[in-house]
Amino acid sequence: MGTKSSDNGHSAGAVAVDNPAKVRNVVLVGPSGSGKTTLTEALLATTGVLTRAGSVTEGNTVCDHDPAAVRQQRSVGLAVAPVRHGDVKINFIDTPGYADFVGELRAGLRAADAALFVVSAAEGVDATTIALWEECAAVGMPRAVVIARTDHHRADVAGEIAACQEAFGAGVVPLYLPADDGLVNLLTTEDPRYEEQRNALIEGVIAESEDETLMDRYLAGEHVDQATLIADLETAVARGSFHPVLAVCSATGLGLPELLDGITRAFPSPLEHPLPEVTGVDGIPHPRLAADPDGPLVAEVVRTAVDSYVGRVSLVRVFSGTLRPERPVHVSGHGMADRGHEDHDTDERVAHVYSPLGATLREVPYCVAGDLCALTKLGSAETGDTVSAPERPLLVAPWEMPEPLLPVAVVPRSRSDEDNLARNLGKLVAGDPTLRLERNAETHQLVLWCMGEAHADVVLARLRAGGAEVDTEPVRVALRETFAARSPGRGRHVKQSGGHGQYAVCDVVVEPLPRGSGFEFVDKIVGGAVPNQFIPSVEKGVRAQLERGLLGGHPVVDVRVTLVDGKAHSVDSSDAAFQTAGSLALKDAAANGKTALLEPVDEVVVRLPDEHLGTVLGDLSGRRGRVLGTEADTAGYTVIRAEVPATELLRYAVELRSLTSGTGAYTRRFSRYDPLPQALAARSS
């Protein structure tokens, strides 16, 4: 995203919309390879935006403009492709279907008011497809089902409809069916061969729209006119429980005009789709907004890209008000500090407003509520931020971001790469809320937490494209040390070299404590063997050594250190001397006694289809995991709760996906430290 142009060789330029009722924001959702990007290209060509549709395999589509998408031949980020059909502007939002990029899908769902759920006529419905359907259902997104690739030699439209009905429920009902001479509109056809399907469609529309009066008329045999049925169809779709099915062929154009008609006539406009909750930047709730161009300005950054020529490009959904060029705005970002996005509130100025077409930016005079646009050079804007009026700053409740669970440790190859890495990481993190940056002070590693291997590949490619040559290295897990048994230690720091010397002696006893107890320091000095003013010095020296570690160089936890005796000199003793003596005493206790390594243990919650339960339970056991229990979740799914050492989870995000054919998901949180087994401890020391 970033080429500025009035038309960039396309046959249609951008035109601003004045009325939210004349906008449809439609996100294309479906598994990777189902034909979403190809369908978008065909729709762009059908509506005259393109003179010729591009090809995914040739790498020249509007939406897959990212070099990583061209290389992988699949979408890696959302892209917007607006078209006009009649007097309605349709913003098609193409999203990736691969699980690593679910963050882009959720951003697309936030920007849209309805979804086209695209499935291939040749592939059936697998667990990954069902998971994507559940993503839409989780946010109550109205959706229709599009059966694409009907020209494939294995295409089975009837079989695919049946598979969708079985997987997604009875609300999936055909609206158009393929016939020898095109498509049959079941709402209007009087062909007796389709009477059963037509009746099922009409009954479904009336039932889901909850139009009881019309149902009585229909059951009484009264003729229902098409306009009434279309109005009820829109109501049924907007409720999110009725999903009309259309079959299309991107190569031949079959079904594309009907699809465009269906979107403009049956899909909800921004006026009909509920808007997210809004508060002031102080957290005080704000009255619910409406898609009113004259209302208070509230927009949200749904995607951020950094272009080498244009700079930062923010894709924005305007929920209320109107965005205009050469106007000041307030940019707010709150609630993402755990991802490396500190809370920020900044006043900036909008220089230009653009209508995006893939990577091409076409300038428009304004962007009204309900529409999508792109803004450039908002220096503080990040994905998820709110853009509002400076005199009335507001904050949109953020959408739920997925947690990145695959750590990748990166190392710059040279000093210049180190500088480029620091510069590029800020840009990547600003645009990708599913990427988390961790600078681990204990392992001294720079770790990028990614969604999976494909996501990591894209992140590394973008770093290298920005001039930062990096290598990866194995991720190290920060361990802890503790004492396995009671152990005495003496610290003697005596230096006499003429003039003021250093003299401090202390005797300590170190004892292990239960896990999670932390550190205790006990003073049992009798008779002033260590003067009172130097007892805190001993504790300070002990604490410093605990943080530095002992035999393995790992921080020491869960110990009690008791100061039992010592010696001091009236002239040469000092705070620094007793700090050093305390440190030496702890080292001596470790040398005389027995220490143990501790590893972090995480509490893991895995959600997976029932058919993979045995495989995943066996795998968790092989990871030294302890299963706490299982429980039934939604139909066909089970939740496993277990405790697993963090060292066994470094690649679990990838391996769980492999074990469950892409359908398993998990969360993790730190629980405690447990002793590392002897064999592994010997390898780690």
XYZ file of C-alpha atoms in Angstrom:
685
model
C 0.000 0.000 0.000
C 1.459 3.330 -0.905
C 1.409 4.263 -4.601
C -0.340 7.627 -4.997
C -2.318 8.042 -8.189
C -5.527 9.383 -9.590
C -6.250 6.127 -11.419
C -2.893 4.270 -11.761
C -3.875 2.750 -15.082
C -7.216 1.552 -13.836
C -10.267 2.416 -15.828
C -12.187 3.931 -12.916
C -11.082 6.568 -10.434
C -12.215 7.043 -6.852
C -15.428 8.887 -6.014
C -16.404 9.948 -2.505
C -19.743 8.810 -1.083
C -22.080 11.259 0.663
C -24.606 8.873 2.196
C -23.752 5.870 4.448
C -26.826 4.106 3.080
C -24.969 3.901 -0.236
C -22.012 1.987 1.242
C -21.526 -1.747 1.753
C -18.428 -2.929 3.620
C -17.975 -6.605 2.817
C -15.156 -8.776 4.117
C -14.192 -11.897 2.180
C -13.536 -14.786 4.563
C -12.549 -18.342 3.764
C -9.738 -20.881 3.905
C -6.513 -20.314 2.030
C -6.913 -21.324 -1.620
C -10.699 -21.020 -1.683
C -10.530 -18.254 -4.313
C -11.156 -15.027 -2.370
C -8.467 -12.944 -4.068
C -9.340 -14.329 -7.501
C -12.999 -13.501 -6.876
C -12.051 -9.955 -5.873
C -10.098 -9.543 -9.111
C -13.068 -10.791 -11.134
C -15.416 -8.358 -9.364
C -13.012 -5.479 -10.042
C -12.962 -6.401 -13.738
C -16.736 -6.916 -13.895
C -17.408 -3.441 -12.472
C -14.843 -1.761 -14.746
C -12.293 -0.884 -12.063
C -9.776 -3.096 -13.875
C -9.503 -3.598 -17.581
C -8.190 -7.116 -16.983
C -8.223 -9.311 -13.884
C -4.860 -10.219 -12.395
C -3.696 -13.670 -11.354
C -2.447 -14.990 -8.012
C 0.044 -17.291 -9.713
C 1.402 -14.418 -11.809
C 1.672 -12.197 -8.742
C -0.184 -9.231 -10.262
C -3.429 -9.039 -8.270
C -4.617 -5.827 -6.646
C -4.950 -7.285 -3.151
C -1.840 -9.481 -2.935
C 0.614 -6.646 -3.489
C 2.869 -7.506 -0.553
C 6.116 -9.205 -1.735
C 5.556 -11.923 0.883
C 2.088 -12.620 -0.553
C 3.517 -12.863 -4.063
C 6.258 -15.209 -2.857
C 3.921 -17.454 -0.828
C 1.082 -17.172 -3.379
C -1.426 -16.494 -0.614
C -2.692 -13.391 1.148
C -0.708 -12.306 4.209
C -2.597 -9.090 4.998
C -5.982 -7.527 4.420
C -6.505 -5.262 1.434
C -9.385 -3.068 0.281
C -10.828 -3.075 -3.229
C -13.753 -0.640 -3.722
C -16.180 -1.000 -6.621
C -19.402 0.773 -7.626
C -22.525 -1.134 -8.527
C -25.332 1.164 -9.520
C -25.265 3.998 -7.007
C -23.749 1.870 -4.225
C -20.084 1.737 -3.284
C -18.939 -1.719 -2.169
C -15.692 -1.926 -0.218
C -14.464 -5.477 -0.646
C -12.000 -6.381 2.122
C -9.874 -9.359 1.129
C -8.425 -11.214 4.137
C -5.950 -14.083 4.532
C -7.336 -17.546 5.142
C -4.230 -19.007 6.778
C -4.354 -19.374 10.571
C -1.137 -17.386 11.147
C -2.886 -14.246 9.895
C -6.089 -14.442 11.931
C -5.244 -10.985 13.275
C -5.745 -9.586 9.770
C -9.063 -11.441 9.537
C -10.270 -9.927 12.814
C -9.275 -6.466 11.622
C -11.270 -7.087 8.444
C -14.279 -8.190 10.480
C -14.001 -4.963 12.480
C -13.983 -2.857 9.300
C -16.916 -4.670 7.680
C -20.676 -4.790 8.116
C -21.176 -8.174 6.415
C -19.101 -11.083 5.141
C -18.892 -13.213 2.044
C -17.816 -16.630 3.244
C -15.999 -18.145 0.276
C -15.620 -21.908 -0.081
C -14.342 -23.924 -3.013
C -16.757 -26.158 -4.899
C -13.947 -28.717 -5.112
C -12.671 -28.827 -1.536
C -15.540 -29.563 0.833
C -15.702 -28.135 4.363
C -12.830 -28.990 6.690
C -12.114 -28.096 10.314
C -10.131 -25.000 9.303
C -13.143 -23.706 7.377
C -15.369 -24.291 10.385
C -12.904 -22.379 12.598
C -13.120 -19.389 10.248
C -16.919 -19.563 10.321
C -16.742 -19.465 14.115
C -14.577 -16.330 13.933
C -17.420 -14.628 12.053
C -20.061 -15.993 14.400
C -18.129 -14.782 17.459
C -18.645 -11.150 16.412
C -22.186 -11.667 15.091
C -21.179 -10.888 11.506
C -23.995 -11.222 8.905
C -22.749 -13.432 6.103
C -23.607 -15.142 2.861
C -21.889 -18.211 1.462
C -20.211 -17.993 -1.936
C -19.287 -21.248 -3.644
C -16.350 -20.413 -5.910
C -14.257 -22.344 -8.412
C -17.340 -23.946 -9.934
C -15.328 -24.538 -13.130
C -12.958 -26.950 -11.365
C -13.027 -30.488 -12.769
C -13.929 -31.808 -9.285
C -16.548 -29.150 -8.584
C -19.698 -30.384 -6.819
C -21.950 -27.445 -6.011
C -24.798 -29.532 -4.612
C -22.382 -31.494 -2.456
C -20.745 -28.304 -1.202
C -24.119 -26.803 -0.266
C -24.964 -29.955 1.673
C -21.569 -29.872 3.408
C -22.091 -26.221 4.380
C -25.553 -26.955 5.737
C -24.199 -29.832 7.811
C -21.280 -27.768 9.144
C -22.919 -24.359 9.558
C -26.550 -25.222 10.250
C -29.961 -25.004 8.658
C -29.646 -21.245 8.140
C -27.522 -21.945 5.049
C -30.027 -21.864 2.163
C -29.385 -21.531 -1.623
C -30.471 -18.255 -3.221
C -29.095 -19.013 -6.709
C -28.413 -22.424 -8.224
C -26.357 -23.227 -11.345
C -28.305 -24.244 -14.431
C -27.396 -25.073 -18.009
C -27.828 -21.466 -19.138
C -26.500 -19.656 -16.029
C -28.045 -19.301 -12.610
C -31.576 -19.800 -11.351
C -32.900 -17.163 -8.921
C -34.966 -19.170 -6.464
C -36.822 -16.077 -5.280
C -38.266 -15.378 -8.715
C -38.259 -18.666 -10.634
C -41.520 -20.396 -11.432
C -39.826 -23.489 -12.815
C -41.527 -26.463 -11.123
C -38.187 -28.322 -10.987
C -37.040 -25.888 -8.292
C -40.281 -25.637 -6.339
C -38.919 -27.493 -3.296
C -35.782 -25.334 -3.067
C -37.816 -22.151 -3.657
C -40.242 -23.006 -0.870
C -37.373 -23.756 1.505
C -35.782 -20.396 0.671
C -38.980 -18.360 1.111
C -39.885 -20.100 4.360
C -36.366 -19.570 5.658
C -36.366 -15.879 4.739
C -39.740 -15.240 6.371
C -38.926 -17.277 9.477
C -35.513 -15.684 10.084
C -36.848 -12.178 9.448
C -39.531 -12.934 12.062
C -42.246 -11.496 9.822
C -45.183 -13.407 11.319
C -47.830 -11.605 9.278
C -46.073 -12.500 6.030
C -45.671 -16.117 7.160
C -49.432 -16.365 7.721
C -50.094 -14.939 4.250
C -47.580 -17.302 2.664
C -48.950 -20.391 4.414
C -52.450 -19.356 3.333
C -51.269 -19.602 -0.284
C -51.166 -15.871 -0.942
C -48.628 -14.694 -3.529
C -45.725 -12.771 -1.991
C -44.181 -10.132 -4.235
C -40.438 -10.006 -4.849
C -39.916 -6.586 -3.232
C -41.360 -7.843 0.049
C -39.208 -10.970 -0.059
C -36.047 -8.936 -0.726
C -36.830 -6.618 2.183
C -37.281 -9.632 4.456
C -34.128 -11.201 3.018
C -32.131 -8.138 4.066
C -33.626 -8.331 7.566
C -32.869 -12.057 7.826
C -29.250 -11.618 6.679
C -28.698 -8.651 8.998
C -29.817 -10.759 11.983
C -26.826 -13.026 11.338
C -28.719 -16.332 11.403
C -29.723 -16.657 7.740
C -26.994 -17.270 5.173
C -27.979 -17.252 1.481
C -25.782 -19.289 -0.862
C -24.602 -18.131 -4.289
C -22.438 -20.041 -6.775
C -19.911 -18.095 -8.847
C -17.135 -18.692 -11.329
C -14.426 -16.039 -11.419
C -13.052 -17.290 -14.734
C -16.313 -17.158 -16.711
C -18.112 -14.439 -14.737
C -20.941 -16.773 -13.758
C -22.869 -15.352 -10.839
C -20.878 -12.127 -10.480
C -23.720 -9.742 -11.472
C -26.079 -11.671 -9.197
C -23.573 -11.461 -6.359
C -23.257 -7.691 -6.760
C -27.049 -7.344 -6.857
C -27.365 -9.465 -3.735
C -24.824 -7.387 -1.845
C -26.433 -4.055 -2.716
C -29.989 -5.228 -2.105
C -29.698 -7.701 0.790
C -26.578 -6.808 2.777
C -26.804 -4.319 5.661
C -25.445 -0.812 5.228
C -23.374 0.900 7.961
C -26.641 2.422 9.187
C -27.933 -1.037 10.090
C -24.832 -2.617 11.624
C -24.164 -1.926 15.342
C -21.077 0.158 16.045
C -18.485 -0.629 18.725
C -18.690 0.907 22.162
C -17.023 4.286 22.672
C -15.660 6.030 25.755
C -13.784 9.200 26.471
C -10.014 8.864 26.778
C -10.662 8.972 30.535
C -12.744 5.790 30.277
C -16.116 7.456 30.885
C -18.764 5.779 28.650
C -20.024 7.784 25.680
C -23.523 7.442 24.227
C -23.666 4.844 21.479
C -22.785 6.284 18.088
C -24.678 6.194 14.816
C -23.216 6.253 11.316
C -23.999 9.961 10.939
C -21.722 12.071 8.689
C -22.641 15.102 10.819
C -21.959 13.363 14.132
C -18.787 13.533 16.260
C -15.722 12.274 14.423
C -14.827 8.711 15.444
C -12.699 6.496 13.231
C -10.469 3.500 13.869
C -7.168 2.409 12.345
C -7.755 -1.185 11.226
C -4.407 -1.662 9.511
C -1.063 0.109 9.412
C 1.544 -0.276 6.692
C 4.870 1.447 6.233
C 5.724 2.244 2.624
C 9.288 3.093 1.630
C 8.068 6.063 -0.442
C 4.898 7.314 1.232
C 5.752 6.462 4.835
C 3.136 5.275 7.306
C -0.252 4.479 5.738
C -3.261 4.010 8.041
C -6.337 2.193 6.754
C -9.276 3.722 8.612
C -12.933 2.824 9.118
C -14.990 5.934 9.842
C -17.769 5.110 12.299
C -19.140 8.625 12.850
C -18.578 12.084 11.435
C -16.579 12.946 8.319
C -12.819 12.891 7.790
C -11.553 15.814 5.713
C -8.080 16.817 4.552
C -6.124 19.660 6.145
C -7.924 19.175 9.454
C -6.492 18.438 12.938
C -7.354 15.101 14.568
C -6.652 13.411 17.875
C -5.022 9.941 17.793
C -5.567 7.748 20.877
C -4.193 4.301 21.594
C -4.947 2.603 24.924
C -4.949 -0.924 26.333
C -2.151 -2.512 24.295
C 0.824 -1.963 26.602
C 1.256 -5.724 27.061
C 1.969 -5.970 23.312
C 4.578 -3.221 23.349
C 2.155 -0.436 22.394
C 2.318 2.157 25.143
C -0.772 4.293 25.756
C -0.588 7.476 23.722
C -2.690 10.555 22.954
C -1.464 12.869 20.223
C -2.877 15.701 18.156
C -1.955 15.393 14.461
C -3.064 16.839 11.147
C -4.655 14.976 8.239
C -2.951 16.185 5.077
C -4.831 14.091 2.507
C -7.628 11.525 2.437
C -7.339 8.608 0.041
C -9.516 5.810 -1.238
C -7.287 2.698 -1.261
C -7.322 0.201 -4.114
C -4.885 -2.427 -2.945
C -1.552 -0.591 -2.784
C -2.806 2.368 -4.818
C -3.978 5.507 -3.022
C -6.505 7.653 -4.879
C -7.202 11.044 -3.371
C -10.776 11.919 -2.369
C -12.180 15.144 -0.859
C -13.631 13.475 2.253
C -14.684 10.188 3.837
C -18.081 9.965 5.532
C -19.297 7.744 8.343
C -19.538 4.135 7.192
C -16.821 4.388 4.559
C -13.171 3.279 4.482
C -10.214 5.462 3.608
C -6.447 5.690 3.954
C -4.475 8.407 5.735
C -0.757 8.988 5.371
C 1.927 10.282 7.721
C -0.004 10.056 10.965
C 3.220 9.549 12.879
C 1.717 8.145 16.079
C -1.136 6.086 14.601
C -0.981 2.322 15.142
C -3.392 -0.480 14.349
C -6.308 -0.313 16.778
C -5.947 3.424 17.466
C -8.908 5.810 17.485
C -8.984 8.974 15.360
C -11.344 11.644 16.695
C -11.780 15.413 16.948
C -9.136 17.213 19.087
C -11.802 19.182 20.929
C -13.694 15.975 21.755
C -11.264 13.028 21.908
C -12.905 9.605 22.107
C -11.750 6.010 22.301
C -13.206 2.965 20.524
C -13.171 -0.307 22.465
C -10.466 -2.455 20.811
C -11.275 -5.745 19.150
C -9.838 -8.943 20.608
C -6.324 -9.597 19.358
C -4.972 -13.164 19.151
C -1.991 -13.985 21.357
C 1.293 -14.707 19.516
C 2.773 -17.945 20.880
C 5.755 -18.778 18.651
C 9.018 -17.150 19.851
C 11.743 -16.376 17.313
C 15.093 -15.052 18.574
C 16.854 -12.771 16.077
C 20.455 -11.573 15.958
C 21.700 -8.730 13.722
C 24.683 -9.677 11.563
C 26.560 -6.402 11.988
C 26.480 -3.091 13.850
C 24.746 -1.375 10.925
C 22.171 -4.178 10.892
C 21.643 -3.569 14.601
C 20.710 0.050 13.901
C 18.434 -0.918 11.005
C 16.821 -3.628 13.127
C 15.916 -1.174 15.882
C 14.472 1.257 13.339
C 12.415 -1.373 11.483
C 11.078 -3.179 14.539
C 9.189 -0.080 15.656
C 7.462 0.117 12.281
C 6.542 -3.563 12.277
C 5.152 -3.574 15.794
C 3.143 -0.398 15.098
C 1.403 -2.069 12.169
C 1.021 -5.613 13.472
C -0.698 -6.059 16.849
C -0.204 -9.834 16.583
C 3.571 -9.330 16.770
C 5.034 -8.907 20.253
C 8.577 -7.722 20.878
C 10.487 -8.963 23.921
C 13.963 -7.891 24.973
C 14.805 -10.561 27.535
C 17.178 -9.101 30.116
C 18.052 -12.547 31.513
C 18.862 -14.428 28.310
C 20.026 -11.248 26.506
C 17.982 -12.208 23.462
C 15.722 -10.179 21.211
C 12.620 -12.329 20.786
C 9.806 -11.774 18.295
C 6.622 -13.529 19.349
C 4.758 -14.535 16.169
C 1.539 -16.350 15.300
C 3.307 -19.203 13.491
C 6.012 -20.050 10.987
C 4.331 -18.313 8.048
C 3.892 -15.153 10.117
C 7.531 -15.350 11.263
C 8.640 -15.744 7.643
C 6.759 -12.580 6.677
C 8.182 -10.622 9.646
C 11.774 -11.665 8.883
C 11.320 -10.887 5.193
C 10.066 -7.389 6.039
C 13.011 -6.797 8.358
C 15.450 -7.811 5.640
C 13.617 -5.724 3.068
C 14.094 -2.761 5.407
C 17.850 -3.246 5.351
C 18.255 -5.289 8.554
C 20.069 -8.549 7.855
C 19.260 -10.862 10.749
C 19.833 -14.485 11.688
C 17.749 -16.604 14.021
C 19.043 -18.593 16.970
C 17.483 -21.060 19.418
C 15.303 -19.358 21.997
C 16.664 -19.724 25.517
C 14.301 -20.070 28.469
C 15.254 -18.151 31.604
C 15.875 -20.601 34.439
C 16.240 -20.084 38.180
C 18.547 -21.552 40.821
C 17.803 -22.513 44.401
C 19.367 -24.417 47.257
C 18.372 -28.060 47.590
C 19.508 -28.356 51.213
C 20.725 -26.328 54.182
C 24.235 -25.006 53.614
C 26.588 -22.753 55.645
C 28.858 -20.187 54.016
C 31.542 -17.706 55.056
C 32.431 -14.485 53.326
C 35.781 -12.964 54.203
C 36.808 -9.718 52.562
C 40.074 -8.470 54.060
C 42.499 -6.169 52.231
C 45.390 -4.378 53.936
C 47.671 -2.465 51.574
C 48.639 0.542 53.622
C 46.345 3.366 54.639
C 42.605 2.728 54.909
C 41.906 -0.992 54.311
C 38.808 -3.173 53.897
C 37.668 -5.647 56.517
C 34.436 -7.619 56.710
C 33.660 -11.205 57.691
C 30.196 -12.741 57.831
C 28.860 -16.242 58.375
C 25.506 -17.219 56.909
C 23.267 -20.257 56.701
C 21.214 -20.723 53.529
C 18.037 -22.833 53.586
C 15.563 -23.693 50.826
C 12.003 -22.372 51.044
C 8.770 -23.637 49.436
C 8.255 -22.693 45.780
C 7.094 -19.143 45.307
C 8.294 -17.953 48.709
C 10.899 -15.605 47.289
C 13.762 -14.448 49.535
C 13.995 -14.013 53.288
C 16.870 -12.449 55.225
C 17.145 -13.173 58.950
C 19.469 -11.413 61.403
C 20.677 -13.623 64.303
C 23.753 -11.665 65.270
C 24.504 -11.752 68.993
C 26.809 -9.435 70.882
C 27.478 -7.025 68.030
C 29.761 -9.361 66.057
C 28.522 -7.441 63.018
C 27.648 -3.839 63.905
C 24.017 -2.913 63.328
C 24.872 -0.354 60.647
C 26.466 -3.082 58.479
C 23.724 -5.724 58.712
C 21.724 -4.056 55.863
C 24.985 -4.031 53.876
C 25.263 -7.808 54.184
C 21.653 -8.177 53.004
C 22.288 -5.847 50.070
C 25.334 -7.881 49.013
C 23.377 -11.134 49.312
C 20.471 -9.760 47.230
C 22.839 -8.545 44.516
C 24.447 -11.984 44.302
C 21.043 -13.688 44.198
C 20.158 -11.606 41.139
C 23.504 -12.360 39.438
C 23.168 -16.073 40.122
C 25.604 -18.654 41.414
C 26.935 -21.759 39.656
C 24.734 -21.481 36.560
C 24.426 -17.711 36.415
C 20.654 -17.831 36.885
C 18.804 -15.739 39.506
C 18.411 -17.530 42.845
C 14.916 -17.799 44.340
C 13.069 -19.357 47.279
C 15.827 -19.222 49.926
C 16.256 -17.968 53.470
C 19.651 -16.482 54.313
C 20.376 -16.200 58.025
C 23.280 -14.053 59.216
C 24.659 -15.901 62.276
C 28.125 -14.454 62.956
C 30.844 -12.183 61.664
C 33.700 -9.859 62.437
C 34.327 -6.160 61.955
C 37.206 -3.696 62.288
C 36.758 -0.358 63.974
C 38.565 1.479 61.131
C 38.615 -0.694 58.025
C 35.038 -2.020 57.995
C 32.610 -0.273 55.648
C 29.316 -0.649 53.831
C 31.073 -1.740 50.626
C 33.216 -4.272 52.477
C 30.222 -5.986 54.093
C 28.333 -6.009 50.780
C 31.253 -7.872 49.254
C 31.445 -10.230 52.244
C 27.703 -11.025 51.973
C 28.130 -11.849 48.289
C 31.150 -14.095 49.022
C 29.283 -15.861 51.826
C 26.468 -16.834 49.452
C 28.958 -18.126 46.882
C 30.706 -20.173 49.580
C 27.408 -21.686 50.691
C 26.686 -22.722 47.103
C 30.144 -24.284 46.749
C 29.757 -26.181 50.024
C 26.167 -27.279 49.515
C 23.803 -28.537 46.864
C 21.984 -26.278 44.429
C 19.281 -27.077 41.883
C 18.047 -25.551 38.652
C 14.392 -24.561 38.354
C 12.425 -24.258 35.126
C 9.265 -22.216 34.521
C 6.058 -24.212 34.282
C 3.064 -22.787 32.418
C -0.612 -23.480 32.857
C -1.877 -24.456 29.408
C -5.463 -24.561 28.139
C -5.919 -26.401 24.835
C -9.156 -26.369 22.825
C -9.397 -28.992 20.089
C -11.850 -31.232 18.197
C -12.708 -34.457 19.984
C -11.143 -36.672 17.315
C -7.678 -35.331 18.145
C -7.991 -35.664 21.923
C -5.985 -38.874 22.331
C -3.164 -37.657 20.101
C -2.817 -34.346 21.933
C -2.986 -35.952 25.386
C -0.182 -38.314 24.402
C 1.853 -35.436 23.050
C 1.423 -33.429 26.260
C 2.646 -36.414 28.244
C 5.713 -36.583 26.005
C 6.392 -32.937 26.843
C 6.583 -33.734 30.563
C 3.153 -32.205 30.951
C 0.731 -32.955 33.764
C -2.890 -33.052 32.642
C -5.156 -31.447 35.244
C -8.407 -32.389 33.538
C -10.574 -32.290 30.435
C -14.047 -30.906 29.891
C -16.523 -30.759 27.046
C -16.764 -27.435 25.237
C -19.044 -26.600 22.305
C -20.338 -29.483 20.212
C -17.470 -31.675 19.077
C -14.766 -29.831 21.025
C -12.890 -30.559 24.247
C -10.793 -28.337 26.510
C -7.662 -29.750 28.153
C -6.073 -28.086 31.176
C -2.475 -29.021 31.864
C 0.804 -27.827 33.330
C 3.754 -27.975 30.939
C 7.381 -26.801 31.297
C 7.974 -23.660 29.231
C 10.993 -25.272 27.549
C 8.600 -27.799 25.987
C 6.328 -25.103 24.551
C 8.770 -23.202 22.331
C 7.301 -24.637 19.106
C 3.989 -25.885 20.465
C 2.032 -23.323 18.423
C 3.282 -25.019 15.240
C 3.194 -28.598 16.500
C -0.339 -28.380 17.930
C -1.561 -27.089 14.586
C 0.087 -30.065 12.894
C -1.396 -32.560 15.358
C -4.930 -31.187 14.926
C -4.927 -30.340 11.200
C -4.938 -26.649 12.041
C -7.950 -26.771 14.363
C -6.362 -26.778 17.819
C -5.622 -23.616 19.761
C -4.130 -22.952 23.162
C -3.333 -20.281 25.697
C -0.608 -20.251 28.313
C 0.272 -18.335 31.444
C 3.089 -18.665 33.934
C 2.308 -20.853 36.942
C 5.492 -21.493 38.970
C 9.046 -22.837 38.924
C 9.740 -26.559 39.351
C 13.056 -28.469 39.622
C 14.617 -29.256 36.268
C 15.239 -33.017 35.839
C 18.842 -34.064 36.454
C 19.515 -35.094 32.848
C 18.265 -31.772 31.497
C 19.998 -29.830 34.265
C 23.341 -31.375 33.318
C 22.736 -30.330 29.716
C 21.834 -26.754 30.741
C 24.785 -26.209 33.085
